[in-house]
Structure formats: structure tokens, C-alpha cells
Amino acid sequence: MAIKILKDKCKGCSLCVKACPFDALRMEDRKAVVDEGKCTNCNACVSKCNFGAIEEAPKAEAVDLSAYKHIWVFAEQRDGKLMSVALELIGEGYRLAREISDDTQVCAVLVGDGIDNLADECFAYGADKVYLIQDPLLKNYTTDGYTKVITDAIHEYKPEIVLYGATHIGRDLAPRIAARCNTGLTADCTRLDVKVSSYIEFAKKNTTLDTSTLDPNDPSTGIKQTRPAFGGNLMATIICPKTRPQMSTVRPGVMSKREKVEGAKGEIVNVKPAITAADIRVEIVDIVKHAKEMVSLTDADIICSGGRGLGDASGFELIKKFADKVGGVVGSSRACVDAGWIDHSHQVGQTGTTVKPKIYFACGISGAIQHLAGMQTSDIIVAINKDPEAPIFEVADYGIVGDLYKVIPQIMEEWDKAEDLYEAAEKAN
């Protein structure tokens, strides 16, 4: 709720309009008018009004931060199979939980129907507890259904941190849950840090934040959520100091999975969802999967990516042959996608897919910061470019300065020789 202008007291002096840093006030018929969509309740205008014509918006009721405990991970599943990003986030949640305290748990939240078997996989990758929310109405993802049951569970169990994968489903679901929980959400995080109480000091150093309601002795934990901003030219660290739970979406491929521990067990909590068909406003008539070949960049061990240096769309024929030869998949820079040379599903980078393969071949890619943000955590980066000053060489483990149309065939030839030697050695043994 925004501030309120008391029309009978307003004298039309316009001092409040000049004082508003968000352009949320204007003059109409010699009276101040507030734009509720822009007003942030900073109250800068209140002190400037000499006639008591501005009424402050009622302050939100303070949240008992200490009532919220543990870390939840939305363990996204499709057709009874856990998404890779869910396992990555369980591993990240495990790391954060151990940093917070010994009694902090990482909990996987499974939503669907007939998915009991997925709990063991969550335990194997680090979950201490699994919340199972099952109902025939939840068999297929719907925005209304999943939002309602997860929001209800959050209100009942009060997790302190909730993590989602930045998938199509995660990006649709997370903001709706955050709105219903009256809390914040940081999208597309690349790093998460947790330190007990330190976020309060961080907030106090930022003069634009209202810290009047923060208690330095509060035992609750703040999470520092880091994400690229301004096209990847800087990294922003965001905090949520006054509401709970703290929510983040994290891109697939950014975090690392824990080593799988076969036979690991934990606690299973069966949550009976209060949901009816009337709660879901969309009826799923049919599910049609795209007929074209799907590219699984996030799961690939080897990626061969082409950039503007290919010259034209025909260059991807060579990249496809290269990928087939080394057992990899085809990737692309944004420039090639924008030029219509290849489908967006192949795009690697900040506005595409974040990847972390064992080997990443960057062929004819200059190395714009947006592209580097999506692949620089690869185990080994091999760059091929005619320009010795290309930024890609700054992150590459191996750099080859030369024409990719000459270099790639030579690599493929050497790859064949290496395979022949390996097969000969296998036969000899």
C-alpha cells in the first residue's frame, strides 16, 4: 500500500513532487497525486510536506525471522525423472546447510504423483529430508496447482531458504510462490553465500536500506545471492533481510553435484495437499513434445561451440562433424543464433544455457563476457581463433591461433590416430 494524499490539506506547493526520488508523485488540478505503482514508501515526501497532507502507508508487520529453519530445494521432476539441476541444488543446499549449523537440514521438495521412488535419489545426493507432496491433480505441472501446494507447505513448515532451478518451470513457479509468501526472489544466481548475522552488517553499510527493524543479535541467517547485472558487466549481491523465506533461482550447470552415496537414507515427510480441481484454472488437454532434435547441453561432457568466426550457417556442418567425432554436442554463441544460423536451443551464455562440460571447444568465438558467463567453469577450455588478442584466450586452458577450417580437421585427424592407438593398446592387453 502506498502513501495517501489528504486532498483537503494539500495546498499544491509541489514540494513533495520535487522530493520524490522515484517520480511517484505528480500535480493534477493543483493537488498532489501518487502513482501507487512507483511509490516505494520511502517517505521522503512526508518530511517535506509542511501541511501534514501526506499520510504514511501502514508498515508491514514484522516477520519473526527466527521461526524459519532449514533449506528447501524444489526437486523438479518430469515424467518421474529428476532434473539434473535439482541434484545440483541439493548439493549446494548441503554445502550451505553445513556452513550455517550442524542442525540445519537440506530438504528436497518433490511434487507430483507416484514419485515415491525419487526420494532415495535425493538422499543419495545429500538431502537430509524429503517432503513428498502427491496427488493425481499434480501428476503434470500446472502453475496453479504447484504454486498452491508448495505455498501451503512453506506456510506450515517455514523453511528459511528455498532454491529453485532456473528452468522453464522454475522461472514460472518461483515468482508466484514468492509473491504469495510476501518475500523476495533473486533470479539466475551464480553464487550463494551464507554467514550468520553478517548480512545485517552488510545491510547497515548500504545507506539505501532501512535497517531500523533489524536486530544484530537475531539468530536467523542471511543468504547473499550473487547474480550478473547490466548485461554481465558487473555482479550484484542481493539480500533479503526482513522477510522469509529467502528465495533464489539458480541456472542449471552452475552448481556442482555431490558424489552419489548409494544407500543413503533420510526422513520422508508425506504432505497431504489441500487441492481440488477448482484450484487449477488450466486444463491440460494434451502434452505435445517438440518433434525436433533436443540439445542436452547441461548434461554433455564435451561441447563444440561455433561463433561468428564460422562466417555463415554452413560452418555448423563442420562443427557437427567435429562434435560427432569427439562424442560431443553442438553449442553456439548468441551472435550465430541472432543471425539465424542455428536454433536457440544450442546457445551457450548468459541468455542461453550455462554449461560445465569436461571439455569445451570454442571455435571462432571471440569471448564476449555474456558468453564467458555461461561456460567459463568448464573443466578444460580449448579456444580456436584467428585473432591472438581475442578475450576467449584469457579463460582458455589451451589456445590455438589459426583458421578453424584448417585447425578442426587436423584435430579430428589426430583424434582418429589417438583412438587407433588406444584400440591397439587395448588389444595388446
Short mmCIF file of C-alpha atoms in Angstrom, two decimals:
data_model
loop_
_atom_site.label_atom_id
_atom_site.label_comp_id
_atom_site.label_asym_id
_atom_site.label_seq_id
_atom_site.Cartn_x
_atom_site.Cartn_y
_atom_site.Cartn_z
CA MET A 1 0.00 0.00 0.00
CA ALA A 2 1.35 3.41 -0.98
CA ILE A 3 1.26 6.71 0.89
CA LYS A 4 -2.04 8.62 0.97
CA ILE A 5 -2.57 12.24 -0.07
CA LEU A 6 -5.09 14.09 2.11
CA LYS A 7 -6.74 16.29 -0.51
CA ASP A 8 -8.33 18.67 1.98
CA LYS A 9 -4.91 19.53 3.44
CA CYS A 10 -2.87 19.64 0.23
CA LYS A 11 -2.02 23.24 -0.77
CA GLY A 12 -0.46 22.40 -4.13
CA CYS A 13 3.02 23.61 -3.21
CA SER A 14 4.60 20.66 -5.14
CA LEU A 15 7.48 20.27 -2.66
CA CYS A 16 6.61 16.60 -2.31
CA VAL A 17 6.82 16.09 -6.08
CA LYS A 18 10.34 17.55 -6.14
CA ALA A 19 11.37 15.43 -3.14
CA CYS A 20 10.25 12.08 -4.56
CA PRO A 21 13.31 10.16 -5.88
CA PHE A 22 11.10 7.66 -7.76
CA ASP A 23 8.92 10.07 -9.76
CA ALA A 24 5.87 8.62 -7.99
CA LEU A 25 4.16 12.00 -7.39
CA ARG A 26 2.68 14.49 -9.85
CA MET A 27 0.39 17.51 -9.73
CA GLU A 28 -3.18 17.37 -11.04
CA ASP A 29 -5.63 20.26 -10.56
CA ARG A 30 -3.16 21.81 -8.10
CA LYS A 31 -3.23 18.72 -5.88
CA ALA A 32 -0.57 16.05 -5.42
CA VAL A 33 -1.39 12.63 -6.86
CA VAL A 34 0.52 9.43 -6.08
CA ASP A 35 1.34 6.69 -8.59
CA GLU A 36 0.98 3.56 -6.46
CA GLY A 37 2.91 1.51 -8.99
CA LYS A 38 6.02 3.66 -8.47
CA CYS A 39 5.72 4.52 -4.77
CA THR A 40 8.21 2.57 -2.62
CA ASN A 41 7.08 4.04 0.73
CA CYS A 42 10.50 5.63 1.26
CA ASN A 43 8.64 8.53 2.99
CA ALA A 44 10.98 11.16 1.52
CA CYS A 45 7.92 13.26 0.68
CA VAL A 46 6.40 13.10 4.17
CA SER A 47 9.09 15.21 5.82
CA LYS A 48 8.93 17.80 3.04
CA CYS A 49 5.21 18.45 3.40
CA ASN A 50 4.61 21.47 5.66
CA PHE A 51 0.85 20.94 5.86
CA GLY A 52 0.51 17.34 7.10
CA ALA A 53 -1.14 16.39 3.83
CA ILE A 54 0.70 13.11 3.34
CA GLU A 55 -0.20 10.06 5.37
CA GLU A 56 2.42 7.33 5.64
CA ALA A 57 1.49 3.88 4.41
CA PRO A 58 0.99 1.38 7.22
CA LYS A 59 4.20 -0.54 7.84
CA ALA A 60 4.22 -4.23 7.17
CA GLU A 61 4.00 -6.43 10.21
CA ALA A 62 7.47 -7.53 11.32
CA VAL A 63 8.38 -11.12 10.50
CA ASP A 64 9.79 -13.36 13.22
CA LEU A 65 12.92 -14.41 11.32
CA SER A 66 13.96 -16.91 13.98
CA ALA A 67 10.83 -19.01 13.30
CA TYR A 68 12.24 -20.12 9.92
CA LYS A 69 14.70 -23.00 9.72
CA HIS A 70 16.36 -25.28 7.16
CA ILE A 71 16.96 -25.13 3.41
CA TRP A 72 14.44 -26.38 0.87
CA VAL A 73 15.22 -27.37 -2.70
CA PHE A 74 12.43 -27.71 -5.24
CA ALA A 75 13.39 -31.11 -6.68
CA GLU A 76 11.91 -30.65 -10.13
CA GLN A 77 10.90 -33.88 -11.85
CA ARG A 78 9.41 -34.57 -15.23
CA ASP A 79 7.81 -37.88 -16.18
CA GLY A 80 9.15 -39.42 -12.99
CA LYS A 81 12.76 -38.38 -13.63
CA LEU A 82 14.64 -35.83 -11.53
CA MET A 83 16.11 -32.90 -13.43
CA SER A 84 19.88 -32.59 -13.18
CA VAL A 85 19.61 -29.08 -11.72
CA ALA A 86 17.64 -30.48 -8.77
CA LEU A 87 20.58 -32.70 -7.83
CA GLU A 88 22.99 -29.78 -8.27
CA LEU A 89 20.91 -27.64 -5.90
CA ILE A 90 20.67 -30.42 -3.32
CA GLY A 91 24.48 -30.48 -3.35
CA GLU A 92 24.64 -26.69 -2.98
CA GLY A 93 22.00 -26.79 -0.25
CA TYR A 94 24.03 -29.42 1.58
CA ARG A 95 27.09 -27.13 1.49
CA LEU A 96 25.15 -24.11 2.73
CA ALA A 97 23.40 -26.10 5.46
CA ARG A 98 26.71 -27.32 6.87
CA GLU A 99 28.03 -23.74 6.89
CA ILE A 100 25.04 -22.48 8.82
CA SER A 101 24.95 -25.02 11.66
CA ASP A 102 25.14 -28.72 12.37
CA ASP A 103 21.38 -28.97 12.90
CA THR A 104 20.40 -27.19 9.67
CA GLN A 105 18.92 -29.63 7.17
CA VAL A 106 18.71 -29.60 3.39
CA CYS A 107 15.27 -30.78 2.36
CA ALA A 108 14.09 -31.81 -1.11
CA VAL A 109 10.51 -30.97 -2.07
CA LEU A 110 9.03 -33.49 -4.52
CA VAL A 111 5.70 -32.65 -6.13
CA GLY A 112 3.79 -34.99 -8.44
CA ASP A 113 2.04 -38.35 -8.28
CA GLY A 114 3.56 -41.80 -7.87
CA ILE A 115 7.07 -40.43 -7.31
CA ASP A 116 7.98 -42.15 -4.02
CA ASN A 117 10.97 -43.79 -5.71
CA LEU A 118 12.67 -40.44 -6.30
CA ALA A 119 13.19 -39.86 -2.58
CA ASP A 120 16.10 -42.33 -2.46
CA GLU A 121 17.86 -40.47 -5.27
CA CYS A 122 17.51 -37.21 -3.32
CA PHE A 123 19.02 -38.85 -0.24
CA ALA A 124 21.89 -40.27 -2.31
CA TYR A 125 22.86 -36.75 -3.44
CA GLY A 126 22.76 -35.14 0.01
CA ALA A 127 19.19 -34.48 1.13
CA ASP A 128 18.55 -34.96 4.85
CA LYS A 129 14.77 -34.91 4.47
CA VAL A 130 12.27 -35.23 1.62
CA TYR A 131 8.82 -33.63 1.59
CA LEU A 132 6.55 -35.69 -0.66
CA ILE A 133 3.53 -33.81 -1.99
CA GLN A 134 1.48 -36.20 -4.10
CA ASP A 135 -1.94 -36.09 -5.68
CA PRO A 136 -3.37 -37.17 -9.06
CA LEU A 137 -4.04 -33.48 -9.78
CA LEU A 138 -0.28 -32.85 -9.52
CA LYS A 139 0.84 -35.55 -11.95
CA ASN A 140 1.55 -32.95 -14.62
CA TYR A 141 2.91 -29.49 -13.84
CA THR A 142 0.39 -26.67 -13.64
CA THR A 143 1.22 -23.22 -12.36
CA ASP A 144 -1.86 -23.02 -10.12
CA GLY A 145 -1.53 -26.50 -8.64
CA TYR A 146 2.18 -26.45 -7.82
CA THR A 147 2.06 -22.86 -6.54
CA LYS A 148 -0.75 -23.63 -4.11
CA VAL A 149 0.64 -26.83 -2.60
CA ILE A 150 4.19 -25.51 -2.19
CA THR A 151 2.98 -22.21 -0.74
CA ASP A 152 0.81 -24.10 1.75
CA ALA A 153 3.78 -26.26 2.74
CA ILE A 154 6.02 -23.20 3.21
CA HIS A 155 3.44 -21.57 5.49
CA GLU A 156 3.19 -24.77 7.54
CA TYR A 157 6.85 -25.79 7.84
CA LYS A 158 8.57 -22.38 7.49
CA PRO A 159 11.84 -23.02 5.63
CA GLU A 160 14.44 -20.25 5.82
CA ILE A 161 15.80 -20.65 2.29
CA VAL A 162 14.10 -22.06 -0.82
CA LEU A 163 16.09 -22.80 -4.00
CA TYR A 164 14.70 -23.49 -7.48
CA GLY A 165 16.35 -24.37 -10.77
CA ALA A 166 16.11 -21.59 -13.35
CA THR A 167 14.30 -23.89 -15.78
CA HIS A 168 11.09 -23.07 -17.65
CA ILE A 169 9.12 -24.50 -14.73
CA GLY A 170 11.29 -22.94 -12.02
CA ARG A 171 11.10 -19.49 -13.58
CA ASP A 172 7.33 -19.77 -13.84
CA LEU A 173 6.80 -21.16 -10.34
CA ALA A 174 9.24 -19.28 -8.09
CA PRO A 175 7.95 -15.69 -8.54
CA ARG A 176 4.38 -16.77 -7.90
CA ILE A 177 5.29 -18.51 -4.66
CA ALA A 178 7.43 -15.53 -3.59
CA ALA A 179 4.51 -13.16 -4.17
CA ARG A 180 2.13 -15.31 -2.12
CA CYS A 181 4.69 -15.54 0.69
CA ASN A 182 5.27 -11.77 0.54
CA THR A 183 9.01 -12.25 0.18
CA GLY A 184 11.75 -11.51 -2.33
CA LEU A 185 13.23 -13.61 -5.12
CA THR A 186 16.63 -13.30 -6.78
CA ALA A 187 16.71 -14.80 -10.28
CA ASP A 188 19.55 -16.54 -12.12
CA CYS A 189 22.03 -16.65 -9.25
CA THR A 190 25.57 -17.80 -9.97
CA ARG A 191 26.78 -17.86 -6.36
CA LEU A 192 25.23 -18.24 -2.92
CA ASP A 193 26.94 -17.43 0.38
CA VAL A 194 25.60 -17.79 3.90
CA LYS A 195 27.02 -16.28 7.06
CA VAL A 196 25.16 -16.00 10.35
CA SER A 197 24.16 -12.41 11.13
CA SER A 198 26.80 -10.94 8.79
CA TYR A 199 24.10 -9.83 6.33
CA ILE A 200 22.84 -7.36 8.94
CA GLU A 201 26.18 -5.57 8.93
CA PHE A 202 26.13 -5.73 5.12
CA ALA A 203 22.71 -4.07 5.12
CA LYS A 204 23.81 -1.36 7.53
CA LYS A 205 26.66 -0.36 5.23
CA ASN A 206 24.16 0.17 2.42
CA THR A 207 22.60 3.53 3.21
CA THR A 208 19.65 2.93 0.88
CA LEU A 209 18.32 0.10 3.07
CA ASP A 210 16.07 0.65 6.07
CA THR A 211 17.79 -1.22 8.91
CA SER A 212 15.67 0.17 11.74
CA THR A 213 13.89 -3.14 12.32
CA LEU A 214 16.99 -5.35 12.13
CA ASP A 215 18.28 -6.92 15.31
CA PRO A 216 22.05 -7.58 15.25
CA ASN A 217 21.54 -10.37 17.78
CA ASP A 218 18.91 -12.15 15.69
CA PRO A 219 19.97 -15.80 15.31
CA SER A 220 18.48 -16.19 11.84
CA THR A 221 20.74 -16.49 8.85
CA GLY A 222 21.02 -14.23 5.82
CA ILE A 223 21.88 -15.50 2.36
CA LYS A 224 23.94 -13.40 -0.04
CA GLN A 225 22.69 -14.04 -3.55
CA THR A 226 25.04 -13.07 -6.38
CA ARG A 227 23.90 -12.69 -9.97
CA PRO A 228 25.11 -10.92 -13.15
CA ALA A 229 23.73 -7.44 -13.76
CA PHE A 230 23.92 -4.88 -16.56
CA GLY A 231 24.48 -7.49 -19.25
CA GLY A 232 27.03 -9.37 -17.18
CA ASN A 233 29.33 -6.35 -16.81
CA LEU A 234 29.13 -6.48 -13.03
CA MET A 235 27.98 -8.85 -10.31
CA ALA A 236 25.25 -7.77 -7.89
CA THR A 237 24.93 -9.21 -4.39
CA ILE A 238 21.34 -9.17 -3.15
CA ILE A 239 20.00 -9.80 0.33
CA CYS A 240 16.55 -10.32 1.83
CA PRO A 241 16.97 -9.06 5.40
CA LYS A 242 13.38 -8.53 6.57
CA THR A 243 11.21 -11.32 5.14
CA ARG A 244 11.29 -15.11 4.89
CA PRO A 245 11.82 -17.44 3.24
CA GLN A 246 14.72 -16.20 1.13
CA MET A 247 14.28 -17.46 -2.43
CA SER A 248 16.63 -17.89 -5.37
CA THR A 249 16.57 -19.47 -8.80
CA VAL A 250 19.89 -20.91 -9.97
CA ARG A 251 20.82 -21.72 -13.55
CA PRO A 252 21.44 -25.35 -14.45
CA GLY A 253 25.11 -26.24 -14.65
CA VAL A 254 26.32 -23.53 -12.26
CA MET A 255 26.50 -25.59 -9.06
CA SER A 256 28.19 -28.97 -8.57
CA LYS A 257 26.50 -32.22 -7.59
CA ARG A 258 27.78 -34.09 -4.56
CA GLU A 259 29.26 -37.52 -5.05
CA LYS A 260 26.42 -40.01 -5.03
CA VAL A 261 26.20 -42.11 -1.86
CA GLU A 262 24.35 -45.32 -2.65
CA GLY A 263 22.00 -46.50 0.05
CA ALA A 264 21.86 -43.16 1.87
CA LYS A 265 18.65 -42.67 3.84
CA GLY A 266 16.80 -39.81 5.44
CA GLU A 267 13.40 -38.75 6.75
CA ILE A 268 10.36 -38.73 4.47
CA VAL A 269 7.51 -36.36 5.30
CA ASN A 270 4.28 -37.12 3.43
CA VAL A 271 2.39 -33.87 2.97
CA LYS A 272 -1.31 -34.23 2.12
CA PRO A 273 -2.08 -31.33 -0.23
CA ALA A 274 -5.33 -29.44 0.14
CA ILE A 275 -6.10 -29.13 -3.54
CA THR A 276 -9.18 -29.58 -5.71
CA ALA A 277 -9.80 -29.39 -9.44
CA ALA A 278 -11.32 -25.95 -8.87
CA ASP A 279 -7.93 -24.64 -7.73
CA ILE A 280 -6.44 -25.29 -11.16
CA ARG A 281 -7.72 -22.88 -13.79
CA VAL A 282 -5.95 -24.57 -16.70
CA GLU A 283 -6.97 -27.93 -18.12
CA ILE A 284 -4.22 -29.99 -19.76
CA VAL A 285 -5.80 -31.46 -22.86
CA ASP A 286 -2.69 -32.99 -24.36
CA ILE A 287 1.09 -32.86 -23.98
CA VAL A 288 2.96 -32.49 -27.27
CA LYS A 289 6.73 -32.80 -27.14
CA HIS A 290 8.73 -30.90 -29.75
CA ALA A 291 9.48 -33.06 -32.75
CA LYS A 292 12.91 -31.55 -33.44
CA GLU A 293 16.13 -32.93 -32.01
CA MET A 294 16.60 -31.65 -28.50
CA VAL A 295 20.03 -30.49 -27.34
CA SER A 296 21.11 -31.50 -23.85
CA LEU A 297 23.92 -29.02 -23.27
CA THR A 298 23.73 -29.22 -19.49
CA ASP A 299 24.44 -32.97 -19.43
CA ALA A 300 27.15 -33.05 -22.14
CA ASP A 301 30.73 -33.97 -21.27
CA ILE A 302 32.07 -32.38 -24.45
CA ILE A 303 30.66 -29.32 -26.23
CA CYS A 304 31.85 -27.97 -29.58
CA SER A 305 30.61 -24.40 -29.97
CA GLY A 306 30.75 -22.18 -33.03
CA GLY A 307 30.78 -18.41 -33.18
CA ARG A 308 30.70 -15.57 -35.67
CA GLY A 309 34.13 -16.71 -36.92
CA LEU A 310 32.38 -19.54 -38.81
CA GLY A 311 31.44 -16.96 -41.44
CA ASP A 312 27.96 -18.32 -42.21
CA ALA A 313 25.46 -21.03 -41.26
CA SER A 314 27.25 -23.67 -43.34
CA GLY A 315 30.09 -23.56 -40.83
CA PHE A 316 27.98 -25.54 -38.38
CA GLU A 317 28.25 -28.54 -40.70
CA LEU A 318 31.93 -28.74 -39.74
CA ILE A 319 31.09 -28.16 -36.05
CA LYS A 320 28.53 -31.01 -36.23
CA LYS A 321 31.11 -33.36 -37.76
CA PHE A 322 33.59 -32.29 -35.08
CA ALA A 323 31.07 -32.93 -32.28
CA ASP A 324 30.18 -36.35 -33.70
CA LYS A 325 33.86 -37.26 -33.94
CA VAL A 326 34.67 -36.42 -30.30
CA GLY A 327 31.34 -37.62 -28.87
CA GLY A 328 30.05 -34.18 -28.00
CA VAL A 329 27.13 -31.88 -28.78
CA VAL A 330 26.91 -28.65 -30.77
CA GLY A 331 26.85 -25.30 -28.99
CA SER A 332 26.71 -21.75 -30.26
CA SER A 333 27.32 -18.14 -29.35
CA ARG A 334 24.42 -15.69 -29.29
CA ALA A 335 25.65 -13.94 -32.45
CA CYS A 336 25.03 -17.09 -34.51
CA VAL A 337 21.56 -17.56 -33.04
CA ASP A 338 20.66 -13.92 -33.70
CA ALA A 339 21.89 -14.32 -37.28
CA GLY A 340 19.58 -17.30 -37.75
CA TRP A 341 22.41 -19.75 -38.35
CA ILE A 342 21.30 -22.19 -35.64
CA ASP A 343 18.43 -22.72 -33.21
CA HIS A 344 18.36 -21.01 -29.81
CA SER A 345 18.44 -24.40 -28.04
CA HIS A 346 22.17 -24.56 -28.90
CA GLN A 347 23.02 -21.17 -27.38
CA VAL A 348 25.56 -21.07 -24.57
CA GLY A 349 25.87 -17.99 -22.41
CA GLN A 350 24.08 -15.64 -20.07
CA THR A 351 20.95 -15.52 -22.23
CA GLY A 352 21.27 -19.17 -23.27
CA THR A 353 22.36 -22.22 -21.31
CA THR A 354 25.00 -22.26 -18.59
CA VAL A 355 27.23 -25.30 -19.09
CA LYS A 356 30.01 -27.10 -17.25
CA PRO A 357 31.36 -29.86 -19.51
CA LYS A 358 34.65 -31.70 -19.15
CA ILE A 359 35.88 -30.17 -22.43
CA TYR A 360 34.57 -27.04 -24.14
CA PHE A 361 35.78 -26.25 -27.67
CA ALA A 362 35.23 -22.57 -28.55
CA CYS A 363 35.57 -22.32 -32.32
CA GLY A 364 35.56 -18.84 -33.84
CA ILE A 365 34.17 -17.34 -30.63
CA SER A 366 35.72 -14.03 -29.56
CA GLY A 367 34.69 -14.36 -25.92
CA ALA A 368 32.10 -11.72 -25.06
CA ILE A 369 31.53 -11.51 -21.33
CA GLN A 370 27.95 -12.78 -21.73
CA HIS A 371 29.24 -15.95 -23.40
CA LEU A 372 32.04 -16.42 -20.86
CA ALA A 373 29.49 -16.25 -18.05
CA GLY A 374 27.87 -19.40 -19.41
CA MET A 375 30.94 -21.62 -19.96
CA GLN A 376 33.96 -20.40 -18.01
CA THR A 377 33.56 -23.05 -15.29
CA SER A 378 34.19 -25.85 -17.83
CA ASP A 379 36.92 -28.25 -16.72
CA ILE A 380 39.01 -27.69 -19.87
CA ILE A 381 38.51 -24.88 -22.39
CA VAL A 382 40.09 -25.12 -25.84
CA ALA A 383 39.88 -21.92 -27.90
CA ILE A 384 40.41 -21.74 -31.67
CA ASN A 385 40.53 -18.23 -33.14
CA LYS A 386 42.47 -16.30 -35.78
CA ASP A 387 42.71 -13.24 -33.51
CA PRO A 388 45.50 -13.72 -30.93
CA GLU A 389 44.00 -10.86 -28.87
CA ALA A 390 40.54 -12.45 -28.58
CA PRO A 391 39.24 -12.35 -24.96
CA ILE A 392 38.45 -16.07 -25.13
CA PHE A 393 42.16 -16.82 -24.75
CA GLU A 394 42.14 -15.24 -21.29
CA VAL A 395 39.98 -18.07 -19.92
CA ALA A 396 41.18 -20.86 -22.21
CA ASP A 397 43.35 -23.68 -20.88
CA TYR A 398 44.59 -24.32 -24.42
CA GLY A 399 44.60 -21.71 -27.18
CA ILE A 400 45.13 -22.31 -30.89
CA VAL A 401 45.66 -19.23 -33.08
CA GLY A 402 44.64 -20.16 -36.60
CA ASP A 403 41.88 -20.70 -39.16
CA LEU A 404 39.30 -23.04 -37.60
CA TYR A 405 38.61 -24.56 -41.04
CA LYS A 406 42.22 -25.80 -41.06
CA VAL A 407 42.63 -26.48 -37.34
CA ILE A 408 39.48 -28.55 -36.70
CA PRO A 409 40.16 -31.11 -39.48
CA GLN A 410 43.67 -31.55 -38.05
CA ILE A 411 42.25 -32.14 -34.56
CA MET A 412 39.80 -34.69 -35.98
CA GLU A 413 42.66 -36.44 -37.77
CA GLU A 414 44.73 -36.59 -34.58
CA TRP A 415 41.65 -37.80 -32.69
CA ASP A 416 41.38 -40.76 -35.09
CA LYS A 417 45.06 -41.57 -34.57
CA ALA A 418 44.64 -41.44 -30.81
CA GLU A 419 41.64 -43.78 -30.98
CA ASP A 420 43.61 -46.23 -33.15
CA LEU A 421 46.47 -46.23 -30.65
CA TYR A 422 44.05 -46.76 -27.77
CA GLU A 423 42.37 -49.69 -29.52
CA ALA A 424 45.76 -51.24 -30.31
CA ALA A 425 46.81 -50.90 -26.67
CA GLU A 426 43.53 -52.49 -25.53
CA LYS A 427 44.08 -55.48 -27.84
CA ALA A 428 47.65 -55.86 -26.65
CA ASN A 429 46.46 -56.11 -23.06
#
